[in-house]
Each structure stands twice: as structure tokens, then as C-alpha cells.
Coordinates of C-alpha atoms and ligand atoms in Angstrom, one line a residue:
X23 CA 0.0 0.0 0.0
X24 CA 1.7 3.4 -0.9
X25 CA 0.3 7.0 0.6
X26 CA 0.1 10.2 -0.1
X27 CA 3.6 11.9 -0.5
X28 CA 3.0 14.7 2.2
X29 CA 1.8 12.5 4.8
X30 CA 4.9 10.2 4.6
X31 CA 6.9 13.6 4.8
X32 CA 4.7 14.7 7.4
X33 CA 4.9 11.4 9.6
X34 CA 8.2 10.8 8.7
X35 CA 9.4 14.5 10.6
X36 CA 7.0 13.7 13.0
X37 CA 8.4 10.3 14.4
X38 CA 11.3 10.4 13.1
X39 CA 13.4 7.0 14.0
X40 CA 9.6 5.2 14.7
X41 CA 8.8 5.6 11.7
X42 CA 9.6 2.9 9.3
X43 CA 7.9 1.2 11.8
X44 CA 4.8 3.1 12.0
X45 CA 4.8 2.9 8.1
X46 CA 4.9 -0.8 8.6
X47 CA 2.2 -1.3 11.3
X48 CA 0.1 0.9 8.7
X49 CA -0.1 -2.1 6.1
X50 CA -0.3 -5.0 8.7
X51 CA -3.4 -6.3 9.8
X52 CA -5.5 -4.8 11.8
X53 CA -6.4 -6.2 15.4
X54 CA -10.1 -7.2 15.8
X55 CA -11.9 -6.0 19.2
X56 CA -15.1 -5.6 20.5
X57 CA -16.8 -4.4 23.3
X58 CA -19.2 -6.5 25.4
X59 CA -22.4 -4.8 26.3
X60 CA -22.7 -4.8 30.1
X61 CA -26.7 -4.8 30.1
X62 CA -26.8 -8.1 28.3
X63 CA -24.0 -10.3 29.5
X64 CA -23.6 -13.7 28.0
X65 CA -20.4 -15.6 27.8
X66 CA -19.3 -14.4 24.2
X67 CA -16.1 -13.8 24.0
X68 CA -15.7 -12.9 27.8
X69 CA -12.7 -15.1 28.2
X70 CA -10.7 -13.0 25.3
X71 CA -7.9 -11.3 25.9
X72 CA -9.3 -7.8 27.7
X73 CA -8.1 -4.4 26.2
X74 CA -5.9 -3.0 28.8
X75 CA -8.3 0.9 28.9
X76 CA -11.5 -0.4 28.9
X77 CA -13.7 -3.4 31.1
X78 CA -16.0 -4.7 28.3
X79 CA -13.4 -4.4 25.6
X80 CA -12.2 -7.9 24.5
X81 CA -9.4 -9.0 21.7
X82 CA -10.3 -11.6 19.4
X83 CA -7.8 -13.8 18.0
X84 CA -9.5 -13.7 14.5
X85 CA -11.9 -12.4 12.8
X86 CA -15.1 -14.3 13.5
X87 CA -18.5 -14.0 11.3
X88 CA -20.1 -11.3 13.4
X89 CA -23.4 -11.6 10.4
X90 CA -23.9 -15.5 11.4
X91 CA -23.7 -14.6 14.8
X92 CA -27.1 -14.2 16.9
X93 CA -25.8 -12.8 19.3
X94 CA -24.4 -10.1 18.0
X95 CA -28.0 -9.2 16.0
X96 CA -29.1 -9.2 20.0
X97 CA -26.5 -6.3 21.0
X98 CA -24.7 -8.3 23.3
X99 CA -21.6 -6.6 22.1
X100 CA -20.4 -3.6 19.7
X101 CA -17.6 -4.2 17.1
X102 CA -15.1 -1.5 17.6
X103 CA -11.3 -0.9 17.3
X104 CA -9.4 -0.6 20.6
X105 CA -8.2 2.8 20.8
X106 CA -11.5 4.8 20.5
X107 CA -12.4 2.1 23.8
X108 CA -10.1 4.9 25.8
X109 CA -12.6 7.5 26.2
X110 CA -13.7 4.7 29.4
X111 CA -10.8 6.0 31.0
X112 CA -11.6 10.0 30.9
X113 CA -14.8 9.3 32.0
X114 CA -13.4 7.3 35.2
X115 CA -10.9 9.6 35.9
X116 CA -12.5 12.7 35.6
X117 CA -16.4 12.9 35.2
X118 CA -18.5 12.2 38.5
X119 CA -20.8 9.8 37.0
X120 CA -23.6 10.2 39.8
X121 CA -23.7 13.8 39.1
X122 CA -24.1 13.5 34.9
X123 CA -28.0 14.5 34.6
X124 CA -27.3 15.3 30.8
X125 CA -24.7 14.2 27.9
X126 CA -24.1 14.8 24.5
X127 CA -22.8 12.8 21.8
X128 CA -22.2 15.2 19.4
X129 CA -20.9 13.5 16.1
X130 CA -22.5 10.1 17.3
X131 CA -23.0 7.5 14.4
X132 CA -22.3 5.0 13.8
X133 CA -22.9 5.0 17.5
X134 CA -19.2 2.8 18.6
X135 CA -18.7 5.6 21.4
X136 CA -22.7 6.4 21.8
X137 CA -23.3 2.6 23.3
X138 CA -19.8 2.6 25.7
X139 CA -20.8 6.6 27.1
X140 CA -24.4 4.7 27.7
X141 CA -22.4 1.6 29.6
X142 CA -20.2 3.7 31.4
X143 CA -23.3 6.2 32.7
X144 CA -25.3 5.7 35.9
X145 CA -29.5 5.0 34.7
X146 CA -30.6 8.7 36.0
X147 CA -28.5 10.1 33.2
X148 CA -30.1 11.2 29.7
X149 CA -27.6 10.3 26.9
X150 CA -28.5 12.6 23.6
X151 CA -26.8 11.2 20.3
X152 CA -26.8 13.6 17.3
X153 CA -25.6 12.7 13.8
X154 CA -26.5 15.0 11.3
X155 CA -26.2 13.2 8.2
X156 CA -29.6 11.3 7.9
X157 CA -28.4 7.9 6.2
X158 CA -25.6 8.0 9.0
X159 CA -28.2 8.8 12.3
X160 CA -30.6 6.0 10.8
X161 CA -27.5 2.9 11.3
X162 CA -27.1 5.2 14.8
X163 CA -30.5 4.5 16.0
X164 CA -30.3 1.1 14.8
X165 CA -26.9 0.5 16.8
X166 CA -28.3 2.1 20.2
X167 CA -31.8 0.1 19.9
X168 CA -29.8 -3.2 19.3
X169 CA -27.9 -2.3 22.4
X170 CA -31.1 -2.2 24.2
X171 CA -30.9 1.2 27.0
X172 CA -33.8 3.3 26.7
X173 CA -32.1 6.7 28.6
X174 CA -31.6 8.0 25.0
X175 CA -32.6 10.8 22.5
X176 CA -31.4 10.6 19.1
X177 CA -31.2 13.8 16.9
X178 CA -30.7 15.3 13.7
X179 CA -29.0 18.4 13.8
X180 CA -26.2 20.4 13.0
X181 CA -24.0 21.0 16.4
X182 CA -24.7 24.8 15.7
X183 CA -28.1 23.9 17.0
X184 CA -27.2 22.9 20.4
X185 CA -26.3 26.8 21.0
X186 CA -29.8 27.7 21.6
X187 CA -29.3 24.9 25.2
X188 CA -26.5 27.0 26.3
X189 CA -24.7 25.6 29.2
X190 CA -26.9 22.6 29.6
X191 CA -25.3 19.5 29.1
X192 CA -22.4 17.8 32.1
X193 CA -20.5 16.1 29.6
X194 CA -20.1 16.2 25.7
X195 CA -18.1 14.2 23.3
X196 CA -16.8 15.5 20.2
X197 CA -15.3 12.4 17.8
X198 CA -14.9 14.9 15.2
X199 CA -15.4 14.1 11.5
X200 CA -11.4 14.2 10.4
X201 CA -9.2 13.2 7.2
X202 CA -9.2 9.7 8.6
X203 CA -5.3 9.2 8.6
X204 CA -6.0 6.3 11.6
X205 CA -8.1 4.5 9.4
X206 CA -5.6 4.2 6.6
X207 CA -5.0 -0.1 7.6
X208 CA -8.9 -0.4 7.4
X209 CA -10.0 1.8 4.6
X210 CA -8.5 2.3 1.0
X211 CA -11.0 5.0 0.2
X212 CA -9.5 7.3 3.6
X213 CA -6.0 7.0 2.0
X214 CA -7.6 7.7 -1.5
X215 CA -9.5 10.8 -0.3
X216 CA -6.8 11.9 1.8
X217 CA -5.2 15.7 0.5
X218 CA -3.8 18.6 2.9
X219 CA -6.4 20.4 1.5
X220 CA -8.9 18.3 2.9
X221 CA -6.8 18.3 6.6
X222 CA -7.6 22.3 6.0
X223 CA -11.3 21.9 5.9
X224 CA -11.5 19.2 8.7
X225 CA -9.6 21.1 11.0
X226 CA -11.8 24.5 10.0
X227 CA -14.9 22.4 11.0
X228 CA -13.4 21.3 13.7
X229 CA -13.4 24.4 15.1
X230 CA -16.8 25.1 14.4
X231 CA -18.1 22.1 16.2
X232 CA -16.1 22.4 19.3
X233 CA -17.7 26.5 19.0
X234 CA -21.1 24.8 19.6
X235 CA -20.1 22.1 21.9
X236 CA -18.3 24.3 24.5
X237 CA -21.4 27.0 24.2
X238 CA -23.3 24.2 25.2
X239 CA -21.5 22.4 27.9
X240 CA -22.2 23.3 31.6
X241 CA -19.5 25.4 33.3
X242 CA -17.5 23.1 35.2
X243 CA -18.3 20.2 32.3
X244 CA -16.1 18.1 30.9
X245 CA -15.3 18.4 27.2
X246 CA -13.6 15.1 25.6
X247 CA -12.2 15.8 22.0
X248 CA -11.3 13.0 19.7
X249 CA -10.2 12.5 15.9
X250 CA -8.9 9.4 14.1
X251 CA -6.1 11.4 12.6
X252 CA -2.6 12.4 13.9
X253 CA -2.2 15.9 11.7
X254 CA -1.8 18.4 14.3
X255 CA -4.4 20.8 12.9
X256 CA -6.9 18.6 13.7
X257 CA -5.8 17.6 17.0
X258 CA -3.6 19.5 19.4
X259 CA -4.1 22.7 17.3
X260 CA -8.0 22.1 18.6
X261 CA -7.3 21.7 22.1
X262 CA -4.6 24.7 22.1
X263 CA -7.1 27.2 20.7
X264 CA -9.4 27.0 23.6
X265 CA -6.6 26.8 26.2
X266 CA -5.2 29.8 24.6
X267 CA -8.9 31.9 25.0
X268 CA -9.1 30.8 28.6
X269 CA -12.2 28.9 28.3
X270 CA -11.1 25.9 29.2
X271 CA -7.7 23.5 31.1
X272 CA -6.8 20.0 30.1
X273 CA -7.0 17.3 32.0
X274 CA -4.3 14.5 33.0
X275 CA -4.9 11.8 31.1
X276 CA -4.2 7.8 32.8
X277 CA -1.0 6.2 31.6
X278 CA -0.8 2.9 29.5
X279 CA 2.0 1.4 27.7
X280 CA 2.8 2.7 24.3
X281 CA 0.6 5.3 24.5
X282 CA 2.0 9.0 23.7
X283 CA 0.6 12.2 26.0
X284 CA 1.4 15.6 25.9
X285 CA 0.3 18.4 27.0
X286 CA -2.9 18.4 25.0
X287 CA -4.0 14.4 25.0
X288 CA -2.9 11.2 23.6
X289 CA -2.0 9.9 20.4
X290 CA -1.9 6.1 19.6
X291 CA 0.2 5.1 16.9
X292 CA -0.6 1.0 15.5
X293 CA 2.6 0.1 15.9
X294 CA 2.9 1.2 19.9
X295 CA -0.6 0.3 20.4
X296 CA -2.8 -2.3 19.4
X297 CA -5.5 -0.3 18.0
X298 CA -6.0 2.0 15.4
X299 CA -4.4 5.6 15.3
X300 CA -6.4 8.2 17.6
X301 CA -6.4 11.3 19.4
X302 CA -8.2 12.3 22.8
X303 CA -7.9 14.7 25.0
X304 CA -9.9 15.9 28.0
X305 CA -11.0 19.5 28.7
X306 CA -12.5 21.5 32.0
X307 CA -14.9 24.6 30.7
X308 CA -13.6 26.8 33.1
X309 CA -16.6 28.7 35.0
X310 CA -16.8 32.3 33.8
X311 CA -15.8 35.2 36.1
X312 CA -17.6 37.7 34.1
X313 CA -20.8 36.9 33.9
X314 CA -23.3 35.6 36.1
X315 CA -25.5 34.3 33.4
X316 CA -22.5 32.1 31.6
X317 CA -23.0 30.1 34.6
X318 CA -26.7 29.5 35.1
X319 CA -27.8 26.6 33.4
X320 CA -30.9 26.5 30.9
X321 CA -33.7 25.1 32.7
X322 CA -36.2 23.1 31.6
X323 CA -39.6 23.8 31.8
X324 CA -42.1 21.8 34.0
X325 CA -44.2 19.3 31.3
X326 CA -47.4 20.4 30.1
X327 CA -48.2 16.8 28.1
X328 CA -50.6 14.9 29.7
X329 CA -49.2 10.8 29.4
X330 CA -50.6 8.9 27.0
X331 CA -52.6 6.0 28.4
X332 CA -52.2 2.4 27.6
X333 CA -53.6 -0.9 29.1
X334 CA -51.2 -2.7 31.1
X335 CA -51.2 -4.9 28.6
X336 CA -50.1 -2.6 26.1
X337 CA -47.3 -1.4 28.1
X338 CA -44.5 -3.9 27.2
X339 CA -41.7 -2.6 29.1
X340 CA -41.6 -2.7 33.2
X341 CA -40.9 -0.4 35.3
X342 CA -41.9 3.7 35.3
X343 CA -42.3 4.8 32.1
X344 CA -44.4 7.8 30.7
X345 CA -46.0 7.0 27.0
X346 CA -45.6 10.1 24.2
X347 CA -48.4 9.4 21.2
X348 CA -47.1 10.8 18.3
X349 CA -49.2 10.0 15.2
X350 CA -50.1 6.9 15.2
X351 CA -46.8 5.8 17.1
X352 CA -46.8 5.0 20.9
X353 CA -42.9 5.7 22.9
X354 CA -41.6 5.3 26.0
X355 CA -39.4 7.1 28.1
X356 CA -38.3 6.8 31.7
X357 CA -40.0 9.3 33.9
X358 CA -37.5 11.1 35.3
X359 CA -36.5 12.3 32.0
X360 CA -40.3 13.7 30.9
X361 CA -39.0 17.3 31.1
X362 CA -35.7 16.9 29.5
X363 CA -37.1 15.1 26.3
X364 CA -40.1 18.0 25.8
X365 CA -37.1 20.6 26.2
X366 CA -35.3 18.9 23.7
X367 CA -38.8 18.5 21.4
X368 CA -38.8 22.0 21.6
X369 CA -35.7 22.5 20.0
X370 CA -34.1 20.4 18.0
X371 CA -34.7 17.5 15.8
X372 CA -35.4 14.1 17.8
X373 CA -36.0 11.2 15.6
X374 CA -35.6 8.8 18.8
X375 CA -35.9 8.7 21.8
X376 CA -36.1 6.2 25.0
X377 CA -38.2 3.4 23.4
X378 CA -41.1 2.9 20.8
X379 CA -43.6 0.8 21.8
X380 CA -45.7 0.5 19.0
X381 CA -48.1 1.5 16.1
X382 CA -51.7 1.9 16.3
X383 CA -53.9 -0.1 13.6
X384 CA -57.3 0.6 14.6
X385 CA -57.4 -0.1 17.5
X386 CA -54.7 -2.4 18.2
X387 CA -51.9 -1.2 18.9
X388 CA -48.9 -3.2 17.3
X389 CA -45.9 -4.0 18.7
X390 CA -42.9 -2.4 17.5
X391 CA -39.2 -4.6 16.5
X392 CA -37.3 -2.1 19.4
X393 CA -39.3 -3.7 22.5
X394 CA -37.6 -7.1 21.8
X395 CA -33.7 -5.3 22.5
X396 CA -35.3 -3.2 25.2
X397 CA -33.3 -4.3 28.8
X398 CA -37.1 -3.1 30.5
X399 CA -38.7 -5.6 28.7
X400 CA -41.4 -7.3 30.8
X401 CA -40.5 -11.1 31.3
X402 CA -43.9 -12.6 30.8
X403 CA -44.1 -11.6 26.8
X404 CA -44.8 -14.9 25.2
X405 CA -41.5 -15.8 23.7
X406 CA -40.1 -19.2 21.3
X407 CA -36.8 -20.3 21.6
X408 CA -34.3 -21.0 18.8
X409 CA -31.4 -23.3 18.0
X410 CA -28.6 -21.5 15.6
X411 CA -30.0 -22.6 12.6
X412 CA -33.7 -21.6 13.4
X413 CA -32.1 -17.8 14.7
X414 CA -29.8 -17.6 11.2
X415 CA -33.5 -18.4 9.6
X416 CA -35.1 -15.9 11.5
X417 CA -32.6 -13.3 10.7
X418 CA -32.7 -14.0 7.3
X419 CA -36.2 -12.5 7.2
X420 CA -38.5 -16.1 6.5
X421 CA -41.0 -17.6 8.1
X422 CA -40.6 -20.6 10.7
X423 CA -42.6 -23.7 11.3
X424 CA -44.6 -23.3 14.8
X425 CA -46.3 -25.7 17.5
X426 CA -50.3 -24.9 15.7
X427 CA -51.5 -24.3 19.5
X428 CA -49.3 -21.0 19.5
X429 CA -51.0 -17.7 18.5
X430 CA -50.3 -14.3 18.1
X431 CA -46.7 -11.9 19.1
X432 CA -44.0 -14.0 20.4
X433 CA -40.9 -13.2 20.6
X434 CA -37.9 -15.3 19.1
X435 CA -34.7 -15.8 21.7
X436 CA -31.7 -17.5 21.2
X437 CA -29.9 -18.6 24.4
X438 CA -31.7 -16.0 26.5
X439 CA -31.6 -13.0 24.0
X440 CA -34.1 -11.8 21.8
X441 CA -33.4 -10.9 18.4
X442 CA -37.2 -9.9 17.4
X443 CA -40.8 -10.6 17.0
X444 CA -43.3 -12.6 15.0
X445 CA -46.8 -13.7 14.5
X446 CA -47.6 -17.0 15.0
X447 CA -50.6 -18.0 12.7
X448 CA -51.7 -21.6 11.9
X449 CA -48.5 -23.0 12.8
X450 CA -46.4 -20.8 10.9
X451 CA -44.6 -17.8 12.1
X452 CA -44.8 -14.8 9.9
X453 CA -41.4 -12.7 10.5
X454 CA -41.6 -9.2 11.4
X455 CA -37.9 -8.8 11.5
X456 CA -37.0 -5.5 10.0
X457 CA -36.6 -5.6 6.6
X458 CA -33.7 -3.3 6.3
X459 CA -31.9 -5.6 9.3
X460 CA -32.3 -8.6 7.7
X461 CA -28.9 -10.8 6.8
X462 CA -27.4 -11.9 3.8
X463 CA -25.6 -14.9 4.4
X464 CA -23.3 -14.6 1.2
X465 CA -21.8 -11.5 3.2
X466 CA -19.0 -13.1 5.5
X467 CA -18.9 -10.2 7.6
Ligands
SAM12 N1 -18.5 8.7 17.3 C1 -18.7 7.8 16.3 C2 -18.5 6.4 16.8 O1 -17.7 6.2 17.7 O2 -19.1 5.4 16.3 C3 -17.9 8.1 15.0 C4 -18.1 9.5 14.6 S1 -17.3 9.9 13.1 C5 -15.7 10.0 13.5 C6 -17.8 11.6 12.8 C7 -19.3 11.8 12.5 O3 -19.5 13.1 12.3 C8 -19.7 11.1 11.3 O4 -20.8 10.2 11.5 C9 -20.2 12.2 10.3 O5 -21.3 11.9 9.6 C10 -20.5 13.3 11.3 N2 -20.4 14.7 10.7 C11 -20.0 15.0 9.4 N3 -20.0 16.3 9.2 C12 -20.4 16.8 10.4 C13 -20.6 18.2 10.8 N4 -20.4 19.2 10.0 N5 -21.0 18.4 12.0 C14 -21.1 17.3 12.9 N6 -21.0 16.0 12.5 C15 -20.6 15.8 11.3

């Protein structure tokens, strides 16, 4: 594999001796991880070799078939490469879990950092999720619905958007989009598309996005940057900007083997780590001096929606949920978080949020695919189990032969874990996997 001629010059002044070995880490193979979801535990791949920054993060010797596994399609764990697993260790170090009401994802999907913030957060904590590119936020919400936690608002916006919640949110995460140089191993089309004009504009929009994030973060809050790139426009130059205007100081970051800090954050590098290359860095927005409103937070006002009111029947998650109709569509959302969500109604674009429930036809109201992931789900829904070969069957979108006594919604679970619903009618069960879900089983992915 041969790159671009600035970024060798570039890397080579950078690490100088290290880096005919960095070059040659860069076409090696990549190390396959994943990170085990700690609402669903099951004993897949817990006995891996564990990433050294991060619990639920796991080496695999090789590169299994994550499509013919079920228990993947049942969010039991999230494929992701090693590095990004780090942002587990700002968050321990530095962000007082208990006292999180409100976080923000900013650049969210495909949601790899999204489903570890929602692991690593205490239940009384609202996790919001933005991706603004629409095809993007759509494999988002399907990656935090698989993973099954229903403190969650997905939007649809650009970050400029979250200046209207001025200092509202305790923590925000900013994995910027960036020229991709980390991904080079994984992706062709990064080192195709890669130009120093292109670092230019990343590191311009860059900017602009950590503009709106700080404006929104909570004085006091904790700011965690990120890039998958090592140009130093689009990493310490970031950081540095905002140290530089006073707004914010950077935090220590916790020491590991092979990983580089300086005074900014960390870099990995794939042939000290083994991961991907990253940046990270932690900030502090510094409380203003200056003005007494900079540090009032945006409050939100009491609800005025009256819950929507289901049968018990109809309610198929336990525990204290209120019920939003919207249309014909039924969702559900912890209580505690009632006036958050209608703040955020108010304001930005939310295409999901805690749970949906179901659709109303007539007057039945059917159930929607997201209950099965759903960790509230009640534990008396009627429910079939499957072998391997029944679950690839089921995922594959057709119909399964069923006992003729069953009727109606039953769920389909595979060793304790659903992957989805169906309707058992005449002993055959019609699938109502998602469509757009469904597997192919020519993919060996
Ligand atoms: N955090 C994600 C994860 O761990 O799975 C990866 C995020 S990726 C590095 C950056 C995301 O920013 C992409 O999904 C991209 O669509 C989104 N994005 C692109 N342009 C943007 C913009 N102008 N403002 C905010 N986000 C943008």
C-alpha cells in the first residue's frame, strides 16, 4: 500500500526514528476488538484477551462472522477498534458519574462511542446522540436500539443547533469528523480521499463544532475531544485554541504502555498500540468570572403533556415509564427524564428517543421490533426459543414452522436474548424482523 507523498513527509518529521515502523504497522493487519455490552451479558467472548483501557473491551484472536452470529443481531456486544475504547478511562478519571443528569454525543454514528458513554453512565443520566447526516443517524438508531438502554434521545442536527441549550449539558463528546489518517489499515478510500487540503477543511470544521459544543457544555463540564487522525491541525491545534482563550484547562490523562501524552492528549500510533491511530484529550470549561448568566444553566420547563394511556397490557416494558403518542406511534421514556425530552422536542430535531412501543392499527396497537432489545422488557411476553439454525433463519427474514396451539406476538430468543418478534398464525410464524436488518448470508462479515 503506498500514501500520499505529504503524509509520509509529514509522519516521517514527525516520528522520526519510529517511523519505518509506523509505516509498517500501517499495512499490517488490523487487530479485531469488540466491546461487550454490560446490560446483556452472556459468555461471548468474555474469556478473550481484555483491552488494557477499557472493562467490556475484548481482543479476538480472528476475525469471527459477526453476520452468522445471533448474538451479535441481539446487541450483546459492539464491534469496535481498541483505541477509541479509551474515552472509558476520561470518563473514570474525571467525570463524577452520579452527578451526569445530561450528555451529548455530538458526532454520534455509527454509534461505537454512543453505546460505551451509555455503559459507562449511571440510569438517571439522559444520553442525547446527534448525527446529522440522515443515512448515518438512521444505522445510529439502529446500533443504540440493538444495544437495548432506553435513557436515549437521538437527533438530527447540526452542532450549531445545540447553542440555543446553552450551558446545559455535564458532559459532551466531540469524535470529530477528520481526514481519517488512523483509518488508513482499514480503509483504502480514507488514503484515496486523503489531501492537505482536505486536513484544512476538517480542522476549520473542527473548530466550528467544538464552538457549539463548549457553548453548550455546563461550566465546570467536561469536554472530551477526539479525531482518528494524527495531523496536528486537527488535533492539538483544537485543544490549544481554547486553552489559549481561557475557556477551558486540560485534564491529565491515565497512563498505558505505548501510549503518547502531551500536554494536550494522547495519540496512539498502530505500531505502539494495538489499535487504530487516535487522538483524545480531555478538557475542564472553566466557570466564567464575568458573567453571572454564563454560569446559570438552561432550565427546563415543567411538562405540560398529559401521558398517553395504555392498558397494562399494552405497556411492554416494566418499570416507570411515561407514554408520548405521536401520530399513530406510541414511545416510551423513563419518567425522570419527561422534562428533558419535551425541552429537547422544543428545540431540536429528535427522531428517537427512549423506546417505541408500537403502532396503532385501529385499534390495536402493534408491537414495535425495538421492545424485543429493550433491557425493561417485561419477562412474561410470550416468547419461542431458537437453536442456531432456526435464529440464522429468523434473521434471514422467512417464516418458521410453529407448535399450531401458539398464537399471536412472540418473541424469538436464542440462548436468553431476543433478536425480534413474530406472529404465530396456523403454525407458521410470519417474521416481522425488520426488513432493512435482515442478513445476507453470502456476506461473510
Ligand atoms: N463517534 C462515532 C463512533 O464512535 O461510532 C464516530 C463519529 S465519526 C468520526 C464523525 C461523525 O461526524 C460522522 O458520523 C459524520 O457523519 C459526522 N459529521 C459529518 N459532518 C459533520 C458536521 N459538519 N458536524 C457534525 N458532525 C458531522
Amino acid at each position: 500500500m503506498s500514501f500520499p507523498a505529504d503524509f509520509t513527509h509529514r509522519m516521517t518529521a514527525q516520528l522520526g526514528a519510529e517511523a519505518p515502523d509506523f509505516f509498517q504497522a500501517l499495512t499490517g493487519v488490523p487487530p479485531v476488538s469488540i466491546r461487550l455490552n454490560p446490560f446483556k451479558p452472556s459468555q461471548r467472548f468474555q474469556q478473550d484477551v481484555p483491552v488494557p483501557w477499557c472493562t467490556q473491551g475484548r481482543y479476538l484472536s480472528e476475525r469471527p462472522s459477526f453476520t452468522r452470529d445471533p448474538f451479535f443481531h441481539a446487541g450483546c456486544y459492539y464491534v469496535q477498534e481498541a483505541s477509541s475504547m479509551y474515552v472509558e478511562m476520561i470518563v473514570r478519571e474525571h467525570v463524577d458519574v452520579s452527578g451526569v443528569r445530561f450528555a451529548l454525543d455530538l458526532c454520534a454514528a455509527p454509534g461505537g462511542k454512543s453505546t460505551h458513554l451509555r455503559s459507562l453512565l449511571p440510569s438517571q443520566s439522559l444520553l442525547v446522540c446527534n448525527e446529522v447526516v440522515p443515512q448515518r443517524n438512521f444505522i445510529l438508531c439502529e446500533n443504540l436500539v440493538k444495544w437495548g438502554h432506553p435513557g436515549i434521545v437521538v437527533t438530527r442536527n447540526d452542532p450549531e443547533d445545540f447553542t440555543q441549550y446553552a450551558n446545559y449539558f455535564d458532559l459532551i463528546l466531540v469524535d470529530a469528523p477528520c481526514s481519517g489518517e488512523g483509518m488508513f489499515r482499514k480503509d483504502p478510500i480514507a488514503v484515496k480521499e486523503w489531501s492537505q487540503a482536505n486536513v484544512s477543511l476538517c480542522a476549520a470544521r473542527q473548530s466550528t463544532i467544538l464552538e457549539s459544543a463548549l457553548a453548550a457544555l455546563f461550566p465546570g463540564g467536561i469536554l472530551i475531544y477526539s479525531t482518528c487522525t494524527w495531523s496536528e491541525d486537527e488535533d492539538e491545534q483544537q485543544v490549544k485554541r481554547w486553552v489559549d482563550e481561557g475557556l477551558v484547562e486540560v485534564l491529565s490523562l491515565p497512563v498505558f504502555d505505548g501510549i503518547e501524552r502531551n500536554d494536550y492528549g494522547a495519540r496512539f500510533y498502530p505500531h505502539r498500540v494495538k489499535g487504530e491511530g487516535f487522538f483524545i484529550s480531555a478538557m475542564r470549561k472553566k466557570a466564567s468570572t464575568d458573567s453571572i448568566l454564563n454560569t446559570q444553566r438552561r432550565k427546563s420547563k415543567p411538562s405540560k403533556q398529559k401521558p398517553f394511556g395504555l392498558s397494562e397490557d399494552q405497556k411492554y416494558l416494566a418499570g416507570d415509564f411515561f407514554y408520548q403518542r405521536q401520530g399513530d406511534d406510541v414511545w416510551a421514556m423513563p419518567t425522570h427524564f419527561k422534562d428533558l425530552l419535551e425541552d429537547l422536542q422544543a428545540g431540536l430535531r429528535v427522531v428517537y428517543s427512549g423506546c417505541k412501543i408500537g403502532t396503532f392499527k385501529g385499534k390495536e396497537l402493534l408491537p414495535s421490533p425495538e421492545i424485543a432489545w429493550s433491557i425493561h422488557r417485561k419477562n412474561s411476553l410470550p416468547f419461542i426459543p431458537l437453536d442456531l439454525s432456526l435464529a440464522l433463519q429468523y434473521l434471514r427474514g422467512e417464516a418458521l414452522p410453529v407448535d399450531p396451539y401458539l398464537k399471536g406476538w412472540m418473541l424469538l430468543v436464542y440462548e436468553g436474548y431476543s433478536l425480534g418478534w413474530g406472529k404465530a398464525v396456523n403454525g407458521r410464524l410470519n417474521n416481522a424482523y425488520p426488513k432493512e436488518w435482515r442478513i445476507r448470508m453470502d456476506v461473510n462479515r
